[in-house]
mmCIF file of C-alpha atoms in Angstrom:
data_model
loop_
_atom_site.group_PDB
_atom_site.id
_atom_site.type_symbol
_atom_site.label_atom_id
_atom_site.label_comp_id
_atom_site.label_asym_id
_atom_site.label_seq_id
_atom_site.Cartn_x
_atom_site.Cartn_y
_atom_site.Cartn_z
ATOM 1 C CA MET A 1 3.577 1.012 8.114
ATOM 2 C CA THR A 2 6.018 0.801 11.670
ATOM 3 C CA PRO A 3 2.294 -1.032 13.801
ATOM 4 C CA PRO A 4 2.086 1.265 17.472
ATOM 5 C CA ALA A 5 4.562 0.687 20.649
ATOM 6 C CA HIS A 6 1.804 -1.234 23.069
ATOM 7 C CA GLY A 7 1.480 1.081 26.264
ATOM 8 C CA ALA A 8 -0.512 1.858 28.833
ATOM 9 C CA GLU A 9 -2.591 4.498 27.614
ATOM 10 C CA LEU A 10 -3.997 5.490 23.764
ATOM 11 C CA TYR A 11 -2.548 7.545 21.589
ATOM 12 C CA GLY A 12 -2.732 7.024 17.541
ATOM 13 C CA GLN A 13 -0.951 8.603 14.319
ATOM 14 C CA VAL A 14 -1.889 9.345 10.905
ATOM 15 C CA ILE A 15 1.246 8.212 8.661
ATOM 16 C CA VAL A 16 1.331 9.345 4.722
ATOM 17 C CA ASP A 17 3.804 7.400 3.898
ATOM 18 C CA GLU A 18 3.228 7.674 0.156
ATOM 19 C CA LEU A 19 1.907 11.672 -1.823
ATOM 20 C CA GLU A 20 3.981 11.056 -5.404
ATOM 21 C CA TYR A 21 3.478 12.525 -8.350
ATOM 22 C CA ARG A 22 3.881 10.148 -11.802
ATOM 23 C CA PHE A 23 5.044 10.125 -14.610
ATOM 24 C CA GLY A 24 6.455 8.296 -16.955
ATOM 25 C CA ASP A 25 5.653 5.320 -19.891
ATOM 26 C CA GLY A 26 1.931 6.458 -19.165
ATOM 27 C CA LYS A 27 -0.006 9.214 -18.640
ATOM 28 C CA PRO A 28 0.873 10.972 -14.868
ATOM 29 C CA VAL A 29 -0.965 10.253 -12.328
ATOM 30 C CA VAL A 30 -1.189 11.661 -8.224
ATOM 31 C CA GLY A 31 -0.680 8.680 -6.421
ATOM 32 C CA TRP A 32 -0.972 8.004 -2.469
ATOM 33 C CA ASP A 33 -0.978 5.501 0.611
ATOM 34 C CA ALA A 34 -1.950 6.618 4.019
ATOM 35 C CA GLN A 35 -2.999 4.912 6.890
ATOM 36 C CA ALA A 36 -3.765 6.026 10.702
ATOM 37 C CA TRP A 37 -4.283 4.285 13.813
ATOM 38 C CA TYR A 38 -5.795 4.812 16.768
ATOM 39 C CA GLY A 39 -5.970 2.438 20.220
ATOM 40 C CA GLY A 40 -3.778 1.432 23.404
ATOM 41 C CA ASP A 41 -1.430 -1.776 24.563
ATOM 42 C CA TYR A 42 -3.097 -4.797 22.261
ATOM 43 C CA ASN A 43 -6.217 -2.996 20.796
ATOM 44 C CA SER A 44 -6.082 -0.264 18.026
ATOM 45 C CA VAL A 45 -8.788 0.939 14.959
ATOM 46 C CA TRP A 46 -6.732 0.721 11.280
ATOM 47 C CA LEU A 47 -7.840 3.466 8.324
ATOM 48 C CA LYS A 48 -5.963 2.909 5.189
ATOM 49 C CA THR A 49 -6.352 4.404 1.814
ATOM 50 C CA GLN A 50 -4.176 4.636 -1.558
ATOM 51 C CA GLY A 51 -5.365 5.195 -4.930
ATOM 52 C CA GLU A 52 -4.269 7.107 -8.248
ATOM 53 C CA TYR A 53 -5.974 10.217 -9.413
ATOM 54 C CA ALA A 54 -4.667 10.874 -13.299
ATOM 55 C CA ALA A 55 -4.009 13.925 -15.306
ATOM 56 C CA SER A 56 -6.891 13.374 -17.063
ATOM 57 C CA GLU A 57 -8.850 14.284 -12.962
ATOM 58 C CA SER A 58 -10.471 10.486 -12.842
ATOM 59 C CA PHE A 59 -9.965 7.878 -10.353
ATOM 60 C CA GLU A 60 -7.648 5.048 -11.273
ATOM 61 C CA SER A 61 -8.201 3.236 -7.991
ATOM 62 C CA ALA A 62 -9.690 4.266 -4.770
ATOM 63 C CA GLU A 63 -9.683 1.672 -2.061
ATOM 64 C CA VAL A 64 -10.224 2.616 1.548
ATOM 65 C CA GLN A 65 -9.885 -0.362 5.001
ATOM 66 C CA LEU A 66 -11.111 0.190 8.471
ATOM 67 C CA LEU A 67 -9.725 -3.133 10.433
ATOM 68 C CA TYR A 68 -9.749 -3.531 14.015
ATOM 69 C CA SER A 69 -6.186 -4.532 15.252
ATOM 70 C CA ARG A 70 -5.550 -7.386 17.487
ATOM 71 C CA LEU A 71 -1.587 -7.870 19.365
ATOM 72 C CA LEU A 72 -0.269 -11.268 18.076
ATOM 73 C CA GLY A 73 3.309 -11.215 19.953
ATOM 74 C CA TYR A 74 6.392 -9.064 19.436
ATOM 75 C CA TYR A 75 6.373 -5.742 16.674
ATOM 76 C CA TRP A 76 2.885 -7.655 14.513
ATOM 77 C CA ASP A 77 -0.845 -7.326 14.554
ATOM 78 C CA VAL A 78 -3.444 -9.667 13.325
ATOM 79 C CA GLN A 79 -6.711 -7.266 10.762
ATOM 80 C CA ALA A 80 -9.853 -7.948 10.420
ATOM 81 C CA GLY A 81 -12.199 -5.416 8.839
ATOM 82 C CA LEU A 82 -13.539 -4.123 5.626
ATOM 83 C CA ARG A 83 -12.133 -2.766 2.315
ATOM 84 C CA TYR A 84 -14.133 -0.568 0.357
ATOM 85 C CA ASP A 85 -13.176 0.928 -4.012
ATOM 86 C CA PHE A 86 -14.135 2.602 -5.278
ATOM 87 C CA GLU A 87 -12.192 2.772 -8.454
ATOM 88 C CA PRO A 88 -12.205 0.982 -11.176
ATOM 89 C CA SER A 89 -15.360 0.657 -11.536
ATOM 90 C CA PRO A 90 -18.344 -1.111 -11.007
ATOM 91 C CA SER A 91 -16.781 -0.234 -7.079
ATOM 92 C CA ARG A 92 -16.684 -3.600 -4.278
ATOM 93 C CA ALA A 93 -16.423 -4.259 -1.203
ATOM 94 C CA TYR A 94 -14.459 -6.851 0.763
ATOM 95 C CA GLY A 95 -13.683 -8.501 4.115
ATOM 96 C CA VAL A 96 -10.249 -8.896 5.081
ATOM 97 C CA ILE A 97 -7.939 -10.543 6.843
ATOM 98 C CA GLY A 98 -4.377 -9.661 7.739
ATOM 99 C CA LEU A 99 -1.022 -9.987 9.410
ATOM 100 C CA GLN A 100 1.287 -6.807 9.489
ATOM 101 C CA GLY A 101 4.386 -6.782 11.460
ATOM 102 C CA LEU A 102 8.627 -6.767 11.034
ATOM 103 C CA ALA A 103 10.341 -10.314 9.756
ATOM 104 C CA PRO A 104 13.544 -10.398 10.527
ATOM 105 C CA GLY A 105 16.322 -7.387 9.335
ATOM 106 C CA TYR A 106 13.121 -5.367 9.882
ATOM 107 C CA PHE A 107 11.645 -5.891 6.480
ATOM 108 C CA GLU A 108 8.089 -3.882 7.488
ATOM 109 C CA VAL A 109 6.013 -6.401 6.157
ATOM 110 C CA ASP A 110 1.588 -6.100 5.740
ATOM 111 C CA LEU A 111 -0.135 -9.541 4.425
ATOM 112 C CA GLN A 112 -3.756 -9.394 3.990
ATOM 113 C CA GLY A 113 -6.318 -11.489 2.335
ATOM 114 C CA PHE A 114 -9.768 -10.475 0.612
ATOM 115 C CA VAL A 115 -13.538 -11.888 -0.587
ATOM 116 C CA SER A 116 -15.334 -9.660 -2.316
ATOM 117 C CA GLU A 117 -18.990 -9.003 -2.388
ATOM 118 C CA GLU A 118 -18.833 -11.610 -5.804
ATOM 119 C CA GLY A 119 -17.777 -14.322 -3.524
ATOM 120 C CA VAL A 120 -13.397 -14.401 -5.237
ATOM 121 C CA ALA A 121 -11.115 -14.047 -2.581
ATOM 122 C CA SER A 122 -7.267 -12.060 -3.270
ATOM 123 C CA ALA A 123 -4.562 -11.223 -1.245
ATOM 124 C CA ARG A 124 -1.599 -9.005 -1.604
ATOM 125 C CA LEU A 125 1.315 -9.048 0.228
ATOM 126 C CA GLU A 126 3.686 -5.515 0.459
ATOM 127 C CA LEU A 127 7.587 -5.697 1.812
ATOM 128 C CA GLU A 128 9.473 -2.115 2.644
ATOM 129 C CA TYR A 129 12.474 -1.650 4.087
ATOM 130 C CA ASP A 130 14.753 1.223 5.223
ATOM 131 C CA MET A 131 18.518 2.104 3.400
ATOM 132 C CA LEU A 132 19.431 4.277 6.604
ATOM 133 C CA ILE A 133 22.502 5.744 4.037
ATOM 134 C CA THR A 134 22.870 8.738 6.498
ATOM 135 C CA GLN A 135 20.480 9.609 10.122
ATOM 136 C CA ARG A 136 18.200 12.113 7.199
ATOM 137 C CA LEU A 137 18.986 10.169 4.318
ATOM 138 C CA VAL A 138 17.378 5.993 3.812
ATOM 139 C CA LEU A 139 16.710 4.309 0.733
ATOM 140 C CA GLN A 140 13.480 2.286 0.280
ATOM 141 C CA PRO A 141 12.716 0.084 -1.926
ATOM 142 C CA LYS A 142 9.131 -1.896 -1.869
ATOM 143 C CA LEU A 143 7.821 -4.948 -3.882
ATOM 144 C CA GLU A 144 3.541 -5.099 -3.711
ATOM 145 C CA THR A 145 2.281 -8.143 -5.465
ATOM 146 C CA ASN A 146 -1.130 -9.186 -5.221
ATOM 147 C CA VAL A 147 -2.451 -12.624 -6.675
ATOM 148 C CA ALA A 148 -6.675 -14.052 -7.400
ATOM 149 C CA PHE A 149 -8.150 -17.272 -6.124
ATOM 150 C CA GLY A 150 -11.003 -15.949 -9.217
ATOM 151 C CA ASN A 151 -11.693 -14.620 -12.841
ATOM 152 C CA ASP A 152 -13.832 -10.915 -11.936
ATOM 153 C CA ARG A 153 -13.480 -9.871 -15.550
ATOM 154 C CA GLU A 154 -15.395 -7.026 -14.098
ATOM 155 C CA ILE A 155 -12.942 -4.780 -12.788
ATOM 156 C CA GLY A 156 -10.610 -6.885 -14.525
ATOM 157 C CA SER A 157 -9.101 -9.212 -13.055
ATOM 158 C CA ALA A 158 -8.374 -12.885 -13.466
ATOM 159 C CA SER A 159 -7.066 -15.583 -11.141
ATOM 160 C CA GLY A 160 -3.026 -15.662 -10.597
ATOM 161 C CA PHE A 161 -1.316 -13.480 -10.321
ATOM 162 C CA ASN A 162 -2.349 -10.151 -10.771
ATOM 163 C CA ASP A 163 0.750 -7.938 -10.873
ATOM 164 C CA ILE A 164 3.663 -7.172 -9.497
ATOM 165 C CA GLU A 165 5.107 -2.885 -8.712
ATOM 166 C CA LEU A 166 8.815 -2.481 -7.612
ATOM 167 C CA GLY A 167 9.369 0.546 -5.945
ATOM 168 C CA LEU A 168 12.768 2.767 -4.465
ATOM 169 C CA ARG A 169 12.385 6.222 -3.012
ATOM 170 C CA LEU A 170 14.736 7.733 -1.080
ATOM 171 C CA ARG A 171 14.245 10.573 0.861
ATOM 172 C CA TYR A 172 15.518 13.222 2.997
ATOM 173 C CA GLU A 173 13.664 13.442 6.605
ATOM 174 C CA VAL A 174 13.772 17.080 6.755
ATOM 175 C CA ILE A 175 12.234 16.619 10.205
ATOM 176 C CA ARG A 176 11.344 13.336 11.550
ATOM 177 C CA GLU A 177 8.007 14.219 10.619
ATOM 178 C CA VAL A 178 8.509 15.026 7.194
ATOM 179 C CA ALA A 179 10.568 13.940 4.193
ATOM 180 C CA PRO A 180 9.853 14.694 -0.030
ATOM 181 C CA TYR A 181 11.809 12.097 -1.798
ATOM 182 C CA ILE A 182 12.306 11.096 -5.214
ATOM 183 C CA GLY A 183 12.519 7.218 -6.998
ATOM 184 C CA VAL A 184 11.375 4.980 -9.612
ATOM 185 C CA SER A 185 8.552 2.348 -9.416
ATOM 186 C CA TRP A 186 7.668 -0.339 -12.505
ATOM 187 C CA GLU A 187 4.471 -2.195 -12.747
ATOM 188 C CA ARG A 188 3.600 -5.211 -14.260
ATOM 189 C CA GLN A 189 0.059 -6.439 -15.163
ATOM 190 C CA LEU A 190 0.854 -10.845 -15.711
ATOM 191 C CA GLY A 191 -0.619 -13.479 -16.446
ATOM 192 C CA ASN A 192 -4.266 -13.805 -17.702
ATOM 193 C CA THR A 193 -4.848 -10.537 -15.911
ATOM 194 C CA ALA A 194 -2.666 -9.634 -18.488
ATOM 195 C CA ASP A 195 -4.321 -10.820 -21.061
ATOM 196 C CA LEU A 196 -7.438 -8.635 -20.368
ATOM 197 C CA ALA A 197 -5.703 -5.203 -19.916
ATOM 198 C CA ARG A 198 -4.768 -5.947 -23.497
ATOM 199 C CA ASP A 199 -7.908 -7.284 -24.521
ATOM 200 C CA GLU A 200 -8.296 -4.150 -24.010
ATOM 201 C CA GLY A 201 -6.325 -1.621 -25.512
ATOM 202 C CA GLU A 202 -4.533 -0.855 -22.523
ATOM 203 C CA ASP A 203 -0.426 -1.439 -21.393
ATOM 204 C CA VAL A 204 0.452 -3.658 -19.187
ATOM 205 C CA ASP A 205 3.740 -2.072 -17.616
ATOM 206 C CA ASN A 206 4.536 1.293 -16.922
ATOM 207 C CA LEU A 207 8.050 2.619 -15.968
ATOM 208 C CA SER A 208 6.886 5.898 -13.845
ATOM 209 C CA PHE A 209 9.092 8.114 -12.215
ATOM 210 C CA LEU A 210 7.802 10.615 -8.553
ATOM 211 C CA VAL A 211 8.522 13.274 -6.596
ATOM 212 C CA GLY A 212 6.427 13.550 -3.013
ATOM 213 C CA VAL A 213 6.222 14.045 0.165
ATOM 214 C CA ARG A 214 6.093 11.665 3.619
ATOM 215 C CA ILE A 215 3.892 13.199 6.316
ATOM 216 C CA SER A 216 3.002 11.665 9.587
ATOM 217 C CA PHE A 217 1.885 13.022 13.209
#
């Protein structure tokens, strides 16, 4: 999730930050979190995607974002564009504005605000930190949380904090571009969103173990 360096020429990168098999309390799923960017000194275009595919051969979630990114200052970019969620059903389109960069202490921050086609505003915060155990072995704690400022019951979202996810991944960089990892993740739905999930007979928390690979090129 590191923003691009800001040189004179045009360049780009593809980063599959997470491509992993998750198993544990719930049904096994394949999860992904990837992004690609291309641009120059101050302006770039980003494509982001994340989601989960269940072993029952259905998508649990799938979203794609297309964003314009503008340098604000050293290590920080403001981003704006569109997001489309193919799943959960019914699909939703969103306007996006966000701030991405490195906070003091080298915490990677991705803060995004959304307004859906239904007029419901929401926000997402992602925090990551790379702890170098050796030059090749990296421990990465991660936090993600979503909050909604209105109800969209069709997609199981209610006003307030929707969910929180805490993850811990240990990767080994065979080469800088390829790093297999193992890890653990805990997710919990919160507040009224958790009540909606219980009404549908769904679990509101899930502990998963992870096996995956991080790829960049």
